[in-house]
One Martini backbone bead per residue (centre of mass of N, CA, C, O) as a GRO file, in nm:
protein
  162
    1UNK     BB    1 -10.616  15.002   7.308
    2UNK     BB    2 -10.583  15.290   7.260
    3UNK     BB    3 -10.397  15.595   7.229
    4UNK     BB    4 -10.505  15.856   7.450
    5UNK     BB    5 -10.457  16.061   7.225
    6UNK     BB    6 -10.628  15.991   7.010
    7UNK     BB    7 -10.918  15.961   7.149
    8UNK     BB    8 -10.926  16.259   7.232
    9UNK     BB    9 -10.910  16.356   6.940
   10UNK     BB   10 -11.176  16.219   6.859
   11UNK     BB   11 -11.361  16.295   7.037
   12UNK     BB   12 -11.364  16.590   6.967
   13UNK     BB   13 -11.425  16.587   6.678
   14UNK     BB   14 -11.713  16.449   6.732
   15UNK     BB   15 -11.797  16.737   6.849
   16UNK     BB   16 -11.779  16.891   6.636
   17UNK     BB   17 -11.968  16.791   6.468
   18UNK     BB   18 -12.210  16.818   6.643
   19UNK     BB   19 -12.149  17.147   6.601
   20UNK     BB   20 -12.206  17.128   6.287
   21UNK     BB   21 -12.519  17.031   6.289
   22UNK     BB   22 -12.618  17.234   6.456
   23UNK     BB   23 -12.548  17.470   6.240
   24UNK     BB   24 -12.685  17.361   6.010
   25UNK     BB   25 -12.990  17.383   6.144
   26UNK     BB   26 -12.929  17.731   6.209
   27UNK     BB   27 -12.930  17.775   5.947
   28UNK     BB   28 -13.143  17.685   5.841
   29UNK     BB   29 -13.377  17.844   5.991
   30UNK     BB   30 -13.279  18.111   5.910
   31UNK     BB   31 -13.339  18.050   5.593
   32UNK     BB   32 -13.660  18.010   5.695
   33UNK     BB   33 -13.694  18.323   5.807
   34UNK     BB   34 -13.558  18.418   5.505
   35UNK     BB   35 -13.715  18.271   5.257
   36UNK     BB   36 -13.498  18.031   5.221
   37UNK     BB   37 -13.534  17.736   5.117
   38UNK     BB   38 -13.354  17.603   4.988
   39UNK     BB   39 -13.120  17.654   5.163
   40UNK     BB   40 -13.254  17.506   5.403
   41UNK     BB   41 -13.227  17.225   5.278
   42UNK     BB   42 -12.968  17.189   5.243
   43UNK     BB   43 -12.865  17.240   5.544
   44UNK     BB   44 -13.000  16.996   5.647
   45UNK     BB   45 -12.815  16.778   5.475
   46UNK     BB   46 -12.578  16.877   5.633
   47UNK     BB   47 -12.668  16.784   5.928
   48UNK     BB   48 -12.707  16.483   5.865
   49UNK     BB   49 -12.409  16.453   5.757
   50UNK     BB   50 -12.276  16.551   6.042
   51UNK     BB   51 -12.412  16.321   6.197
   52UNK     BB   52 -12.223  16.067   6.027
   53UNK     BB   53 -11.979  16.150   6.094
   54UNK     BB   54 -12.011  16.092   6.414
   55UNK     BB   55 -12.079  15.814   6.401
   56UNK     BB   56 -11.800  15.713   6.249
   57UNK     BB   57 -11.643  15.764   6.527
   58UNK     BB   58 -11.782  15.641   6.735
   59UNK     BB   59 -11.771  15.346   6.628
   60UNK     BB   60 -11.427  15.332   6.605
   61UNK     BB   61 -11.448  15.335   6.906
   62UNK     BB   62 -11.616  15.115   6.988
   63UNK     BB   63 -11.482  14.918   6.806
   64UNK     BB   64 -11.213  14.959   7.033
   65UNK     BB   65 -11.339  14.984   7.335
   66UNK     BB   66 -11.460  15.309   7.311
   67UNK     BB   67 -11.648  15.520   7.496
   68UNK     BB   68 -11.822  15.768   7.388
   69UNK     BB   69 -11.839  16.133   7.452
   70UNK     BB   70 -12.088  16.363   7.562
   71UNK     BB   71 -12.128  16.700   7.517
   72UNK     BB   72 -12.148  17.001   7.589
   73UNK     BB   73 -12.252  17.267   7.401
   74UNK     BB   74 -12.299  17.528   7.184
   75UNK     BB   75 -12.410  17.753   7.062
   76UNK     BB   76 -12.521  17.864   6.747
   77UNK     BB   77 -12.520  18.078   6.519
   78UNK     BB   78 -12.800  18.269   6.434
   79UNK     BB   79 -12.710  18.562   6.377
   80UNK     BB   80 -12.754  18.732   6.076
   81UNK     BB   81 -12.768  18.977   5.775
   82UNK     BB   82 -12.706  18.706   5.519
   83UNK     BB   83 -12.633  18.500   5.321
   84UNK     BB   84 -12.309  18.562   5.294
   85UNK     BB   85 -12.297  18.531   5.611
   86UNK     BB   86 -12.372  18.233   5.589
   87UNK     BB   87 -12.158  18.118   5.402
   88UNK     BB   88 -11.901  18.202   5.574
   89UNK     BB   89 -11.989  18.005   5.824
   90UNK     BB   90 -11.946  17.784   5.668
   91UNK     BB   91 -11.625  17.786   5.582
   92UNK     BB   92 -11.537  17.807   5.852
   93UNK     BB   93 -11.610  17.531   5.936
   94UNK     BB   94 -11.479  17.389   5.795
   95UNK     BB   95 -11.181  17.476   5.801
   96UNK     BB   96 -11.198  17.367   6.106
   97UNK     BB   97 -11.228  17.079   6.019
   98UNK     BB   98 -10.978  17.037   5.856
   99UNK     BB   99 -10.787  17.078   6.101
  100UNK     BB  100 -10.904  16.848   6.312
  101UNK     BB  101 -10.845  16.602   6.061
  102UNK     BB  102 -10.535  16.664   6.066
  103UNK     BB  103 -10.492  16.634   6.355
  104UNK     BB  104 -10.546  16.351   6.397
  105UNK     BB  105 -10.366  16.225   6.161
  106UNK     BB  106 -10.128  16.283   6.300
  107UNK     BB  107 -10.175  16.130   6.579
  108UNK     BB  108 -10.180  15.889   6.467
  109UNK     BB  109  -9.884  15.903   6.300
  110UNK     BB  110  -9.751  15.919   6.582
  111UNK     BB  111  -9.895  15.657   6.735
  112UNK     BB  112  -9.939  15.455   6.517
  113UNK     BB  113 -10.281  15.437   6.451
  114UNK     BB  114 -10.368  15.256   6.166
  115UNK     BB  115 -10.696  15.241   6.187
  116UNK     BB  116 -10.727  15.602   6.177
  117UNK     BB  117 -10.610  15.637   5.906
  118UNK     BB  118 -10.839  15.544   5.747
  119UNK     BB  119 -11.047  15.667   5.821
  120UNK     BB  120 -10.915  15.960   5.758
  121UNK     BB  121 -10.917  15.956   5.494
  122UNK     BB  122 -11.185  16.013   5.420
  123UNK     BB  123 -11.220  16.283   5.583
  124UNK     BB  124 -11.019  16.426   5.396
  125UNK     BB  125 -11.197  16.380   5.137
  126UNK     BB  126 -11.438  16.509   5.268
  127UNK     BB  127 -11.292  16.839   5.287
  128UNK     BB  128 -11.269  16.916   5.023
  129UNK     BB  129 -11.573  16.889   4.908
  130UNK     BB  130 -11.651  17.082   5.126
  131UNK     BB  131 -11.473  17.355   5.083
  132UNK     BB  132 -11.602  17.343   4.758
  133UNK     BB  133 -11.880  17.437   4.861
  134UNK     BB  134 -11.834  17.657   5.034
  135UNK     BB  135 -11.720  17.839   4.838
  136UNK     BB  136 -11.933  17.812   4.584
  137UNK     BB  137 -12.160  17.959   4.789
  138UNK     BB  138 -12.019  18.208   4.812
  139UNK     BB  139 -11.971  18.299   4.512
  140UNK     BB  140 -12.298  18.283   4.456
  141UNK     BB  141 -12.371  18.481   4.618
  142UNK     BB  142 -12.191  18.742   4.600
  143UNK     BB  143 -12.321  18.767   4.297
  144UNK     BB  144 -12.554  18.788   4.402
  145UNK     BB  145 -12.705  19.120   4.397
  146UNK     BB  146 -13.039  19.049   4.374
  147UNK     BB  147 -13.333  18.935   4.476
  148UNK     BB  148 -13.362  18.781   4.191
  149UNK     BB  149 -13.047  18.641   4.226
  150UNK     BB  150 -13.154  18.513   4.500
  151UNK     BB  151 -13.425  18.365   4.385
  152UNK     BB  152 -13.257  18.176   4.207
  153UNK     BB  153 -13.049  18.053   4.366
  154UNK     BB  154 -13.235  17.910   4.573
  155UNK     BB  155 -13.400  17.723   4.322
  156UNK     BB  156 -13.069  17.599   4.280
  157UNK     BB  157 -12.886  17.540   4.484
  158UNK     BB  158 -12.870  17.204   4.520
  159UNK     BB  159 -12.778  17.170   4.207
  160UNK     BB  160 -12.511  17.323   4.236
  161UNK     BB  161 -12.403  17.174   4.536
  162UNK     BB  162 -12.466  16.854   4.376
   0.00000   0.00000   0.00000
């Protein structure tokens, strides 16, 4: 049985992702209520991810004898102002992600539990990638600056950030 330090954070972690993916899904919705379909569809792909990172999290849980708690989320933020103001919520969300994962990591290697950071090496290199699509997401955002060029970047939105 890991040590109940590890387990704790796994288990925060795995409910941020359920967080996220929530968080992905109101974003999504969002962005199909204000006629952004790209937009829409990307943060789908996103949610299904973020829920896959959880499943990933579970099941190293199960795996090592620890069954996952599943906890009441917190409804996520669904009034945005523009998509501007989407993107920098992804960023954010992010970054809150990248600090959980190293937090998980520390505490693996606090308390020596080598199969944990196995798991984690991928999580880290997964938040890189997270990171940066979700800067260039704001950065072009930020950049349409006119009706149009936000209609074309909606367009080509998945093309950009995959």
């Amino acid at each position: 049985m890991p040590d109940p330090a590890i387990i704790t954070v796994l288990q925060n972690q795995a409910e941020h992702e359920r967080f996220a993916s929530a968080t992905y899904l109101a974003l999504s919705l969002w962005c199909e209520a204000a006629n952004f379909s790209g937009f829409s569809e990307f943060f789908r792909k996103q949610a299904a991810e973020e829920a896959e990172h959880t499943g990933k999290l579970h099941d190293h849980l199960l795996d090592r004898g620890v069954m996952p708690a599943l906890g009441t989320l917190p409804a996520p933020k669904q009034d945005f102002t523009d998509l501007i103001s989407v993107a920098r919520h992804a960023c954010d969300l992010e970054k809150e992600n990248t600090k959980g994962i190293h937090g998980c990591y520390e505490t693996a290697l606090e308390v020596k539990d080598y199969p944990s950071t196995v798991l984690l090496h991928w999580f880290i290199s997964e938040q890189v990638e997270e990171e940066a699509w979700t800067g260039k997401l704001l950065a072009l955002t930020q950049r349409a600056t006119c009706a149009g060029a936000l209609a074309n970047l909606d367009r080509h939105i998945i093309k950009e950030l995959t």
